[in-house]
């Protein structure tokens, strides 16, 4: 039995030695282990630190992406290289406590294919972050057919067959948190209390969070399109009724000069709805456009020498020859 651990890292140089130490500390026993760090186009010393760590320890490996592709794509890159019978993913900043690893494994051994974690509400997190995170899950659940649980991030264990399903998925913009719920299999949840970030600050900017939210909604639901249709129907229904009213005024009264306010309001209202609906359609169309181009979700720039080439790696079809030394060493 082999266990793989995948850790995406974007400018996490200060956290890497500590997370590597703690992960190894908590994964003891009769299993073979590998820890794969994915350097998501970091601009700090992450690549150098990884190079040193991996040179000193044959159980540690790294994959460097050609630029910053985002957390979800970095995770996928890590999954592509992982060769374990199960793969555990966690953040590099130690907010996902490695002390939980034995419990994840125990549930896997007990027969679960997906062991995911849910963080208890952490009052140390900024209020805004907690609030927006909760609002995100509420919106997701209203707008999609998959049930998303608040507080379930990317700290989870996946059995090999689930990893293979993810690898086989042609989605370029794969929203893993939704996909994991969608695939089914035997799932088990573990609750945990998150730790504060070890070093550095969050790499999830508001822009990245919005992008993730939008990707989540448009990946798992066409309900916004139905809502658009519904809004269109309601507005035209109202306009139809208003036409009757206008006709009534015109024919039966001498108040035939209605105020500009009602005209202006209805024009603005209908204009607004139209823009919104066009925007929603545009989001889905844009998704189709990106998917139609068939670009991989990430490109690999370098890996450490000991890491094999995965058979099914979307990033490899494009970059046929991946050098196994970081470019900074050339
Ligand atoms: N991350 C990444 N690429 C990005 C942003 C983040 O690989 O573009 C990684 C980051 O290094 C960390 C994990 O994703 O290991 C979660 O990010 P972070 O801790 O900054 O998010 P937060 O916990 O604040 O939501
Ligand atoms: Mg974090």
Coordinates of N, CA and C and ligand atoms in Angstrom, one line a residue, residues 7-12 38-40 42 68-72 74-75 90-96 119 125 129 177 197 201-205 208-209, ligand 1:
X7 N 0.4 18.6 -2.1 CA 0.4 19.9 -1.4 C 0.6 21.0 -2.4
X8 N -0.4 21.7 -2.8 CA -0.2 22.9 -3.7 C 0.4 24.0 -2.9
X9 N 1.4 24.7 -3.5 CA 2.0 25.8 -2.8 C 2.2 27.0 -3.8
X10 N 1.7 28.1 -3.4 CA 2.0 29.3 -4.1 C 2.6 30.3 -3.2
X11 N 3.9 30.6 -3.4 CA 4.6 31.5 -2.5 C 4.5 31.1 -1.0
X12 N 4.9 29.9 -0.8 CA 4.8 29.3 0.6 C 6.2 28.9 1.1
X38 N 3.3 20.9 -5.3 CA 3.1 21.5 -6.6 C 3.3 23.0 -6.5
X39 N 4.4 23.4 -7.1 CA 4.8 24.8 -7.1 C 3.9 25.5 -8.2
X40 N 2.9 26.2 -7.7 CA 2.0 26.9 -8.7 C 2.5 28.2 -9.2
X42 N 5.2 30.0 -8.3 CA 5.5 30.9 -7.2 C 6.6 31.9 -7.7
X68 N 1.3 30.6 -12.6 CA 0.3 30.5 -11.6 C -1.1 30.1 -12.2
X69 N -1.4 28.8 -12.1 CA -2.7 28.3 -12.7 C -3.8 28.3 -11.7
X70 N -3.6 28.6 -10.4 CA -4.6 28.5 -9.4 C -4.6 27.2 -8.7
X71 N -5.2 27.3 -7.5 CA -5.2 26.2 -6.5 C -5.8 24.9 -7.1
X72 N -6.9 25.0 -7.8 CA -7.6 23.8 -8.3 C -6.8 23.1 -9.3
X74 N -3.6 23.4 -9.7 CA -2.4 22.8 -9.0 C -2.7 21.5 -8.4
X75 N -3.8 21.4 -7.7 CA -4.3 20.1 -7.2 C -4.3 19.0 -8.2
X90 N -3.8 18.5 0.9 CA -4.0 19.5 2.0 C -3.2 20.8 1.6
X91 N -3.5 21.9 2.3 CA -2.9 23.2 2.0 C -1.5 23.2 2.6
X92 N -0.6 24.1 2.1 CA 0.7 24.1 2.5 C 0.9 25.0 3.8
X93 N -0.1 25.7 4.1 CA 0.0 26.7 5.2 C -0.3 26.2 6.6
X94 N -0.5 24.9 6.7 CA -0.8 24.2 8.0 C -2.1 24.6 8.6
X95 N -3.0 25.2 7.8 CA -4.3 25.4 8.3 C -5.1 24.1 8.4
X96 N -4.7 23.2 7.5 CA -5.3 21.8 7.6 C -4.4 21.0 8.4
X119 N -14.4 22.0 8.2 CA -13.9 22.8 9.3 C -15.0 23.3 10.2
X125 N -10.9 33.3 12.2 CA -10.9 33.8 10.9 C -11.6 35.1 10.8
X129 N -14.5 36.8 5.9 CA -14.1 35.6 5.2 C -15.1 34.5 5.5
X177 N -14.4 20.6 -5.5 CA -15.3 20.4 -4.4 C -16.7 19.9 -4.8
X197 N -3.0 30.3 9.9 CA -1.9 30.1 8.9 C -0.5 30.2 9.6
X201 N 0.8 35.2 4.2 CA -0.6 35.6 4.2 C -1.4 34.8 3.1
X202 N -2.7 35.0 3.2 CA -3.6 34.2 2.3 C -3.2 34.4 0.8
X203 N -3.3 33.4 0.0 CA -3.0 33.5 -1.5 C -4.3 33.6 -2.2
X204 N -5.4 33.5 -1.5 CA -6.7 33.6 -2.1 C -7.2 35.0 -2.1
X205 N -6.9 35.8 -3.1 CA -7.4 37.2 -3.2 C -8.9 37.2 -3.4
X208 N -9.6 35.9 -6.8 CA -9.6 34.4 -6.9 C -10.8 33.7 -6.3
X209 N -11.3 34.3 -5.2 CA -12.4 33.7 -4.5 C -13.7 33.8 -5.4
Ligands
LIG1 N1 -2.7 28.2 -3.7 C1 -2.2 27.8 -4.9 N2 -2.4 28.6 -6.0 C2 -3.1 29.8 -5.9 C3 -3.6 30.2 -4.6 C4 -3.3 29.3 -3.5 O1 -1.6 26.7 -5.1 O2 -3.2 30.5 -6.9 C5 -2.4 27.2 -2.5 C6 -1.8 27.9 -1.3 O3 -0.4 27.9 -1.4 C7 -2.3 27.0 -0.2 C8 -3.7 26.6 -0.7 O4 -3.7 26.8 -2.1 O5 -1.5 25.9 0.0 C9 -4.8 27.4 0.0 O6 -4.5 28.8 -0.1 P1 -4.6 29.9 1.1 O7 -4.1 29.2 2.3 O8 -3.9 31.1 0.6 O9 -6.2 30.1 1.1 P2 -7.1 30.4 2.4 O10 -6.7 29.3 3.4 O11 -6.7 31.7 2.9 O12 -8.5 30.3 1.9

